[in-house]
Coordinates of C-alpha atoms and ligand atoms in Angstrom, one line a residue:
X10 CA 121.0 127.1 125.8
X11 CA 119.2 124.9 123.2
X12 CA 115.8 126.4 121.4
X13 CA 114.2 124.0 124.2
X14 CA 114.9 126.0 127.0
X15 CA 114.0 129.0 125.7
X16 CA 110.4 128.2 125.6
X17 CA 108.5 130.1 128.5
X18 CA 107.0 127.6 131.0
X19 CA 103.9 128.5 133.1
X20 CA 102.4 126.6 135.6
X21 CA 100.2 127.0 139.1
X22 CA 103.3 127.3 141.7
X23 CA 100.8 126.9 145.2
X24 CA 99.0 124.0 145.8
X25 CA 96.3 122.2 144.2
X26 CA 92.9 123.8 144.3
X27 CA 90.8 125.2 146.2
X28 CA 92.8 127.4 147.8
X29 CA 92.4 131.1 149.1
X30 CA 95.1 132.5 146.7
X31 CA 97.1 130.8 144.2
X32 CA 100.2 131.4 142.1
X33 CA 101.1 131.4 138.8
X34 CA 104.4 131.5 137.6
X35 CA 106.1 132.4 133.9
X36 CA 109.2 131.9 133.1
X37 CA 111.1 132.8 130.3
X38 CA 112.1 135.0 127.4
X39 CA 108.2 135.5 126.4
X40 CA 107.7 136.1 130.1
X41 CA 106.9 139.9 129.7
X42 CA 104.7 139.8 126.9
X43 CA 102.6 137.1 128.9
X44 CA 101.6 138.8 131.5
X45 CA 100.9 142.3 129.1
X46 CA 98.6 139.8 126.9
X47 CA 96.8 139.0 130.1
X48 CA 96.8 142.1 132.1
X49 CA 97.2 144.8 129.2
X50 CA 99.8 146.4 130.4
X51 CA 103.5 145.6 131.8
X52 CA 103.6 146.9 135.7
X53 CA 106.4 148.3 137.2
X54 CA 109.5 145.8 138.0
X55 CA 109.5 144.0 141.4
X56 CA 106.0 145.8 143.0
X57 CA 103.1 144.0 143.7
X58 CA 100.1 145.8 141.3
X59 CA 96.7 145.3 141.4
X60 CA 95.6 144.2 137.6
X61 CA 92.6 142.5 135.7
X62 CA 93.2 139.5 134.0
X63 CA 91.4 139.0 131.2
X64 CA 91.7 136.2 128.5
X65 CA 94.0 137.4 125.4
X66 CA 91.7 135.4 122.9
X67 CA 88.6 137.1 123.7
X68 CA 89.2 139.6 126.2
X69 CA 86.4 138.2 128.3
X70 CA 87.5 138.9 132.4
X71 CA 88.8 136.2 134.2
X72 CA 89.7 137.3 137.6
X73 CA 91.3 140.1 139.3
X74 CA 94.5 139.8 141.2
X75 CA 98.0 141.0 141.8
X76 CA 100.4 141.3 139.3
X77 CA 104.6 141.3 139.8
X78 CA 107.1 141.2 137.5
X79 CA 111.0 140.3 137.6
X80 CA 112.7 141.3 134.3
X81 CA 116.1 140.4 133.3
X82 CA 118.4 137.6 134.9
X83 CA 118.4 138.2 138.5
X84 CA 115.6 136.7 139.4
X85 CA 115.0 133.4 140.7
X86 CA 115.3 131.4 137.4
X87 CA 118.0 133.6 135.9
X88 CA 115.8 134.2 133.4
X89 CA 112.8 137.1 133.0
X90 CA 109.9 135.9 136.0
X91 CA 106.5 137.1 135.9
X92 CA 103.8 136.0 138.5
X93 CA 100.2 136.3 138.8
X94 CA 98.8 135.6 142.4
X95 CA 95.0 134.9 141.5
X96 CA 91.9 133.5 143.5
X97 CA 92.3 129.6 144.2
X98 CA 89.4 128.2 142.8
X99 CA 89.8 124.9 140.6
X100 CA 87.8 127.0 137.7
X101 CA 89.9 130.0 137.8
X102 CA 93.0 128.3 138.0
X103 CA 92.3 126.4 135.0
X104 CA 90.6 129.2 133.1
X105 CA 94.0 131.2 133.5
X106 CA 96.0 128.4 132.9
X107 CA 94.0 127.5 129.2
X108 CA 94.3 131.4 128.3
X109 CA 98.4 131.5 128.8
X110 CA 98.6 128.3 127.0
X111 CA 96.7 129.9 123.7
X112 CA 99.6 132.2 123.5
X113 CA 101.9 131.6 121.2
X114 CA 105.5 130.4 123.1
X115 CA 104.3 129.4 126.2
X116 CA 103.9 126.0 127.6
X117 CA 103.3 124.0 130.6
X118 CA 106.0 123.6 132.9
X119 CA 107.2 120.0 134.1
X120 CA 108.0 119.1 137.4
X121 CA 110.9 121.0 138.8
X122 CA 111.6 122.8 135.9
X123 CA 111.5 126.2 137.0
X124 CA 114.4 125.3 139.4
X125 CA 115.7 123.5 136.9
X126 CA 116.1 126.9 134.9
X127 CA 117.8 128.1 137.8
X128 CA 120.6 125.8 137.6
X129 CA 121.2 125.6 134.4
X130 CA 121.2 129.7 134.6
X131 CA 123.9 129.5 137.4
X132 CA 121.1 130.8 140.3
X133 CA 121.7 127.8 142.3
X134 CA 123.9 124.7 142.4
X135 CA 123.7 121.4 142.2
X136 CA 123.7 120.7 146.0
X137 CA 121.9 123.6 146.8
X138 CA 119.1 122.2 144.3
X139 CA 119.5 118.9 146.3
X140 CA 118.9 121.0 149.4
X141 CA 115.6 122.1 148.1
X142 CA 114.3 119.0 147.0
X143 CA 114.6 118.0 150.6
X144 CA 113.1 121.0 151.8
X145 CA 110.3 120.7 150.0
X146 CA 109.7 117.1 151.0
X147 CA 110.8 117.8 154.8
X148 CA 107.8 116.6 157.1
X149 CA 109.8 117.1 160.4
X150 CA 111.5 119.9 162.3
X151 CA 115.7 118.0 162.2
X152 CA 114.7 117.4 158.2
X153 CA 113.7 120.9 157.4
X154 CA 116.5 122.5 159.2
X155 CA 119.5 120.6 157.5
X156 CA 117.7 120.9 154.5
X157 CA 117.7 124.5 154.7
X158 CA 121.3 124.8 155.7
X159 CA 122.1 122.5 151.9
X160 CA 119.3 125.1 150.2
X161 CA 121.2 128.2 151.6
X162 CA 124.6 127.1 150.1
X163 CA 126.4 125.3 153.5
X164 CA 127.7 122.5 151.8
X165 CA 128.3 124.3 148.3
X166 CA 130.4 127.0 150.4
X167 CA 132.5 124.3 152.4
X168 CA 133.0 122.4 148.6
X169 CA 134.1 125.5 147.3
X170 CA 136.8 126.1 149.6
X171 CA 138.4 122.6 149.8
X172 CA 138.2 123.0 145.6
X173 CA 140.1 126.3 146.3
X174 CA 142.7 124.4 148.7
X175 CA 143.1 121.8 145.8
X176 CA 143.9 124.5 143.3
X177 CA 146.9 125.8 145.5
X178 CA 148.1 122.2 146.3
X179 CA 148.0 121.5 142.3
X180 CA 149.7 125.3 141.5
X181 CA 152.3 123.4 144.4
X182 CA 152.8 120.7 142.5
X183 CA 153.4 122.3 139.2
X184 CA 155.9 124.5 140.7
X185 CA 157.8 121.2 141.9
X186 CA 157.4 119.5 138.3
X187 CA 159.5 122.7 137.1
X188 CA 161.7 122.7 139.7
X189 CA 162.6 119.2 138.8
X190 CA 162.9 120.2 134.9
X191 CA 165.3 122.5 135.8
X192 CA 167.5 119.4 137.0
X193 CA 168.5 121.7 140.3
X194 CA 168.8 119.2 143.5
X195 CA 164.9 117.4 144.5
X196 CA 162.5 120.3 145.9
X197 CA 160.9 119.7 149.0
X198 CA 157.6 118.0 148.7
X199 CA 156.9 117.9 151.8
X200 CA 154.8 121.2 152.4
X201 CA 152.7 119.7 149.1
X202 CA 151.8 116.2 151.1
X203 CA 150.8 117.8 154.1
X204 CA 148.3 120.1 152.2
X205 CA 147.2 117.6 151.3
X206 CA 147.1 115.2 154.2
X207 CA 145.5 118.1 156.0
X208 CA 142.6 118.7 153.6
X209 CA 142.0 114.7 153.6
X210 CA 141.4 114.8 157.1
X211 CA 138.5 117.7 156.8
X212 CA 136.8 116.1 154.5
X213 CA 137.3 112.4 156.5
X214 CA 135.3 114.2 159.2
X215 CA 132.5 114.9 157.6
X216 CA 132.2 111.9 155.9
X217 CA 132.3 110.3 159.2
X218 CA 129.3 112.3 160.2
X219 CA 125.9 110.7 160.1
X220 CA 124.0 110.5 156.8
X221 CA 121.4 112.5 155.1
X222 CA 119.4 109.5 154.2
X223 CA 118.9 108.7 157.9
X224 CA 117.6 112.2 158.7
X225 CA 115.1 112.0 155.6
X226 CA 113.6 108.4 155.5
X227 CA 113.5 108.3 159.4
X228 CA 115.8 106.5 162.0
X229 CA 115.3 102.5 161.4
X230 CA 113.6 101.4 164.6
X231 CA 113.4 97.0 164.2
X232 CA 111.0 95.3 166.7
X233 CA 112.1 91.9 167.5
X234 CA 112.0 88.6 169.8
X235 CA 109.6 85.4 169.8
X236 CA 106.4 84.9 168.6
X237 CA 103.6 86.8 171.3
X238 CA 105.9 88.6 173.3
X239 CA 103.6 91.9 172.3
X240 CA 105.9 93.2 169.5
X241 CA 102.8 93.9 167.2
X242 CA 101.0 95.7 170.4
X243 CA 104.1 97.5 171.1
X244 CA 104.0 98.9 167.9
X245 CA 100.3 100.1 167.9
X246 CA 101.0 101.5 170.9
X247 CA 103.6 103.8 169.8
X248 CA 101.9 104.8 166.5
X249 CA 98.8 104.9 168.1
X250 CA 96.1 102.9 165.8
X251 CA 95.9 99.5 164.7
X252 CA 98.2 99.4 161.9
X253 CA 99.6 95.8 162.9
X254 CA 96.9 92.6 163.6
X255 CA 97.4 91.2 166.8
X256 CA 96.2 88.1 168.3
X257 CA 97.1 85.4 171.2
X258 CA 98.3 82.8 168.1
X259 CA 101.9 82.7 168.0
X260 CA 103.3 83.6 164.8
X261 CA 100.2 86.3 164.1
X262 CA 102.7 88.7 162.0
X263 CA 104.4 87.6 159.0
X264 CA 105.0 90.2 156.9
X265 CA 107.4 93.0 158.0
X266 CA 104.9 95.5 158.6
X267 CA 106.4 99.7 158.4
X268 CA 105.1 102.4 159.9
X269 CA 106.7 105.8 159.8
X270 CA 106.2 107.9 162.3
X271 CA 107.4 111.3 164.2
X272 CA 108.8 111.4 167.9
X273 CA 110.1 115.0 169.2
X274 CA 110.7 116.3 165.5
X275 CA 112.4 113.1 164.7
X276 CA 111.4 110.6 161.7
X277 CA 111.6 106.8 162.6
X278 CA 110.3 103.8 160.4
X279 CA 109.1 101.3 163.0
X280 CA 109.1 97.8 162.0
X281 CA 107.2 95.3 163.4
X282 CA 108.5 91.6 162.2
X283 CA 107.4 87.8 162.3
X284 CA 108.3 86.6 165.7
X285 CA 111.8 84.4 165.6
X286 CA 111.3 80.7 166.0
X287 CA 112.1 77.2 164.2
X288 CA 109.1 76.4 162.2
X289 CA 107.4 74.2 159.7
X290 CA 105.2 76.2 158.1
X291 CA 106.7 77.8 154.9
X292 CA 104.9 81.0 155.0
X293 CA 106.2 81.9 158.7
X294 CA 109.7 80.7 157.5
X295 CA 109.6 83.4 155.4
X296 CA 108.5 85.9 157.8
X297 CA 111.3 84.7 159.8
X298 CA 113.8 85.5 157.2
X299 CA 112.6 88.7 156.4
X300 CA 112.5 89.6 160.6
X301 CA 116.2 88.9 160.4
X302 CA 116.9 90.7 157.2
X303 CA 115.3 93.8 159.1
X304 CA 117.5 93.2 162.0
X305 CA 120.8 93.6 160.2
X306 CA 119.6 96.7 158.1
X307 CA 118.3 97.9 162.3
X308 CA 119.5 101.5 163.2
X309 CA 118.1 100.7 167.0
X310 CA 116.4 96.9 167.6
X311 CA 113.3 96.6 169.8
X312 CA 114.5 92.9 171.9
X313 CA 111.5 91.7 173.2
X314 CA 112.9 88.6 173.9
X315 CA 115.3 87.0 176.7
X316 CA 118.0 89.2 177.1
X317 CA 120.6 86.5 176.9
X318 CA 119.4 85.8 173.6
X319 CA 120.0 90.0 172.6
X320 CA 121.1 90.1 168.4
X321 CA 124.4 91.7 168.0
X322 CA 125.4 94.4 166.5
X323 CA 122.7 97.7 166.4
X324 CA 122.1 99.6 168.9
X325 CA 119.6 97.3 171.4
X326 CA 117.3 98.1 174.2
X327 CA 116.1 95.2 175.7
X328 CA 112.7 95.1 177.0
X329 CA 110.7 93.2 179.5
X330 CA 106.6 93.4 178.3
X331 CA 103.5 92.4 179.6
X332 CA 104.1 94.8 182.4
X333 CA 100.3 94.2 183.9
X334 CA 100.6 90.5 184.3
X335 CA 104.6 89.8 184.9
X336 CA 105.6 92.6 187.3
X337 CA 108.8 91.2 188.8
X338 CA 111.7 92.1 186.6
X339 CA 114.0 89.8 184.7
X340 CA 117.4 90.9 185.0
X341 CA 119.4 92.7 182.3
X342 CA 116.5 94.8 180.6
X343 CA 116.8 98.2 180.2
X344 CA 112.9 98.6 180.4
X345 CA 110.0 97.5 181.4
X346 CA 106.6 98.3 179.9
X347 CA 103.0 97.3 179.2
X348 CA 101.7 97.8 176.2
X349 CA 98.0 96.9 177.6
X350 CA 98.3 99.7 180.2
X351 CA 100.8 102.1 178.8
X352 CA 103.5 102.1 181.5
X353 CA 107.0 102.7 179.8
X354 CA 105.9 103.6 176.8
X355 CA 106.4 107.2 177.5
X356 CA 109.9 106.4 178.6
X357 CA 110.5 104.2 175.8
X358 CA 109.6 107.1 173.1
X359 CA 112.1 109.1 175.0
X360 CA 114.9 107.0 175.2
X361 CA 114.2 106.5 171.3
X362 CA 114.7 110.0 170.5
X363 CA 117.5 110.5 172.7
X364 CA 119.3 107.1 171.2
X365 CA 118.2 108.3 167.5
X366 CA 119.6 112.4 168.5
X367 CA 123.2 110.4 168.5
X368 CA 122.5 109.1 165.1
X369 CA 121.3 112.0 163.4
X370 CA 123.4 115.2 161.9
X371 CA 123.6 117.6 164.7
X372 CA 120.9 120.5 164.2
X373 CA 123.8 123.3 163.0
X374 CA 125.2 120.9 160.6
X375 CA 124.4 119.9 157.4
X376 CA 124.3 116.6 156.0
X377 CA 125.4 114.3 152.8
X378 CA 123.4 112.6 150.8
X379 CA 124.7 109.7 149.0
X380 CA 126.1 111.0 145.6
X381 CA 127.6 113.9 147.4
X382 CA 129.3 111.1 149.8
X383 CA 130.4 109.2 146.9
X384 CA 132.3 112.3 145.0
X385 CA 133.8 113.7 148.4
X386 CA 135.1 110.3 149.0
X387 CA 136.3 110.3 145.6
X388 CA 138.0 113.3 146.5
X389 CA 139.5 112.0 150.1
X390 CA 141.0 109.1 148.2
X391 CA 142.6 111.7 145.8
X392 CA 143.9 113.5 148.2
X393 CA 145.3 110.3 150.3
X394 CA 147.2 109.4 147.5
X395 CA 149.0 112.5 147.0
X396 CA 150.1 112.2 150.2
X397 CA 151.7 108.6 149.5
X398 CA 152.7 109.2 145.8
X399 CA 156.2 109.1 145.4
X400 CA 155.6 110.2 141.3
X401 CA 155.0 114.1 141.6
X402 CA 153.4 113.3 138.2
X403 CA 151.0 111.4 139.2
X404 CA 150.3 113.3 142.3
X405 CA 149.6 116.1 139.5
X406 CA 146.8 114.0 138.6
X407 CA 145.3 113.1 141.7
X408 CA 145.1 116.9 142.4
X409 CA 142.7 117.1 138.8
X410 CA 140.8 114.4 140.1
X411 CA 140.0 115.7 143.9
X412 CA 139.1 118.9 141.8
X413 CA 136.8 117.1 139.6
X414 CA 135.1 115.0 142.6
X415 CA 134.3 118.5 144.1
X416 CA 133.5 119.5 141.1
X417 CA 130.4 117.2 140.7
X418 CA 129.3 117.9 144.3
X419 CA 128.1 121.1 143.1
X420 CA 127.4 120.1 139.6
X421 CA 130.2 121.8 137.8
X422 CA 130.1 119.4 134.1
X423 CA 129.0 116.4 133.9
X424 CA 126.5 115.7 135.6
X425 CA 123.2 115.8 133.4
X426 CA 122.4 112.4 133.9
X427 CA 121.3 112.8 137.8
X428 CA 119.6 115.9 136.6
X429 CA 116.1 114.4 135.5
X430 CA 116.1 112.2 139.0
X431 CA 116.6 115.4 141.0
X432 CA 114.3 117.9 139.4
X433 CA 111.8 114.8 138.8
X434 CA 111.6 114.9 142.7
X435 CA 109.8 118.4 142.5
X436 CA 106.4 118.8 142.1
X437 CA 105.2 121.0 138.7
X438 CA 105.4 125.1 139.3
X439 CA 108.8 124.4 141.3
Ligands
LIG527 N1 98.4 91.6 179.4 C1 99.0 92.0 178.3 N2 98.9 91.3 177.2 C2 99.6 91.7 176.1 C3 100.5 92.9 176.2 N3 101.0 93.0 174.9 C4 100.5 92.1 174.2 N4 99.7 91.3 174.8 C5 99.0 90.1 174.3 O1 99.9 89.1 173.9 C6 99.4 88.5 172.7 C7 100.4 88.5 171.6 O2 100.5 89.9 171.2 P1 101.1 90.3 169.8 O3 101.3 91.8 169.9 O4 100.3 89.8 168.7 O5 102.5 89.6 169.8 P2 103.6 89.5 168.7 O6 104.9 89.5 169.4 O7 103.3 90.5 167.7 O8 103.4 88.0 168.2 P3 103.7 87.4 166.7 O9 103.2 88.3 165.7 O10 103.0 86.1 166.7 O11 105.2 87.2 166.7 C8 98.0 89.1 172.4 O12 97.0 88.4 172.9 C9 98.2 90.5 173.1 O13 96.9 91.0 173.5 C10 100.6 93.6 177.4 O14 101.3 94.6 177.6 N5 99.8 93.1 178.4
LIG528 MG1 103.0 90.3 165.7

């Protein structure tokens, strides 16, 4: 541990000011001897005690509160953990927060750094600490369950057993590398490869499951066709204000305008786009580009054009608008709908969430984010090829690496440079 991190941090762990309690956290070696500067005495471990604070400099009072105190390692940094749950005002927040920085040692914490602590004191792991960086940012129901599931050590606990597997299909291998020293006739390899071909599969499945990223920046909903079919209406009518202009002059919307929003528990990022047509003006050509560059990054597409005319590709429904004033349908839509009066829409946010539920990580699963995707497939690859490896040597090799991969899925070594992103992500007294 460097002389760094052994300062003791301090900082207001609950929200910003005014609130009806708030928290302050120490953490550290100077922990203890904090809260006895500010309280005068140290309270019994792990029991809430009723103490007056008063400022170590001049002993003036500066609030009365609850003490607790967490001595030794197992606590929630891994390190000694003191907290003081004071009124929330703005004044007596900052008022505690100038007395414990006058004492000597202490200093103000930086975002994420108390969890931080507890991974560099073994409390947590590197996923799990991914896990609570999306819990903290969850804003729906789907996000905050499979980010709990990551926080509570899912994925870390499925990692740890395929890194267990490895370790026998490499103590394998060895034992064929002697056998083969020994010069007796060729072992039989073929327990070793289907190990491995086994493992490769498990962890093909998962990565086959949907993404993380998905569940936490919302399912990609495009809305598309020519210029005033109703796209930019249709979209103020699902988000319910007047976040896109709308007008009867073809080629109103230029921009791609995004709105996230939350159906059923479920985040989507709508996107309304420049209506598609052959034009002369350079602005709206633009628009048009950027309308067919959101199509092709579309988890679902919005057609609110002729349905002969549907883009390839996503996941479409095809829509008939204008509901009020073109009643008869046009064959091949799977909807019809007025924005004007509201018929459909209802059914349209349903059939959203339902098409979006077959995108998104099942509720009792957990999901990968993109750097833990990357290692297991590092690993899968690892394991492929000692399945096809005719050089037991070399297979010895690709067993190290598939160990390594899942290695850095939990932040075993190597790994400090993705550390500052992550813990960046928390907010200060975290
Ligand atoms: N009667 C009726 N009019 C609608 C409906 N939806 C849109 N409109 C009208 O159709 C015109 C075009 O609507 P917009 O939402 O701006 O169409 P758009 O597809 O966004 O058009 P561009 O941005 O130009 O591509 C406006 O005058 C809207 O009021 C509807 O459901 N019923
Ligand atoms: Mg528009």
């Amino acid at each position: 541990m460097s002389v760094e991190e052994a300062a003791t941090i301090f900082a207001l762990s609950s929200g910003s000011p005014p609130a009806a309690i708030g928290v302050v956290r120490m953490s550290g070696p100077g922990a203890g001897q904090a809260l006895q500067a500010m309280i005068g005495r140290l309270p019994p471990p792990r029991r809430a005690s009723y103490a007056r604070l008063r400022d170590p400099a001049n002993g003036l009072l500066l609030d009365r509160g609850l003490a607790l105190w967490f001595p030794g390692t197992a606590t929630a940094t891994g390190e000694p953990l003191a907290e003081l749950h004071i009124h929330g005002g703005r004044a007596v927040a900052d008022a505690v927060l100038r007395a414990l920085a006058g004492i000597p040692g202490l200093r103000a914490a930086l975002a994420g750094e108390f969890t931080r602590r507890a991974f560099a004191n073994g409390v947590i792991d590197l996923a799990e600490a991914e896990g609570l960086a999306d819990l903290l940012a969850a804003e729906t129901e789907t996000q905050r369950r499979a980010a709990m599931l990551t926080a509570d050590g899912a994925l870390s606990r499925r990692v740890e057993a395929w890194r267990n597997d490895v370790l026998g299909i490499a103590a394998q291998i060895e034992a064929l590398l002697d056998f083969a020293d020994e010069g007796d006739v060729a072992a039989d390899d073929a327990p070793v490869r289907n190990a491995a071909a086994k493992l490769a599969d498990e962890i093909g499945a998962l990565l086959e499951a949907p993404s993380a990223e998905r569940l936490r920046d919302g399912v990609r909903v495009v809305l598309a066709g020519p210029p005033n079919a109703g796209k930019s209406t249709l979209l103020n009518a699902l988000v319910q204000r007047e976040a896109a202009i709308v007008s009867p002059i073809a080629g109103t919307t230029r921009d791609v305008v995004e709105v996230p929003v939350a159906f059923a528990g479920i985040a989507f990022l709508l996107s309304d786009t420049a209506g598609l047509r052959v034009s002369d003006d350079a602005i709206e050509q633009i628009g048009v580009a950027r309308a067919e560059e959101a199509i092709t990054q579309a988890d679902i597409i919005l057609w609110l054009g002729d349905p002969s005319e549907t883009p390839g590709g996503a996941n479409v429904i095809r829509l008939q608008t204008k509901a009020d004033v073109q009643p008869q349908a046009i064959p091949n839509v799977d909807m019809i709908i007025s924005a004007k009066t509201g018929q459909g829409i209802g059914a349209l946010v349903a059939m959203l969430v339902d098409r979006a539920k077959a995108l998104l990580p099942t509720t009792d699963s957990f999901a990968v984010n993109r750097r833990q995707r990357d290692a297991l497939h590092l690993a899968y690859m690892s394991l492929r090829s000692i399945v096809s490896e005719p050089d037991i040597l070399i297979a010895a090799e690709h067993a190290r690496a598939a160990r390594a991969a899942f290695d850095s899925v939990v932040g075993r070594g190597g790994v400090e440079e993705m550390l500052d992103a992550l813990f960046g992500r928390f907010c200060i007294g975290k």
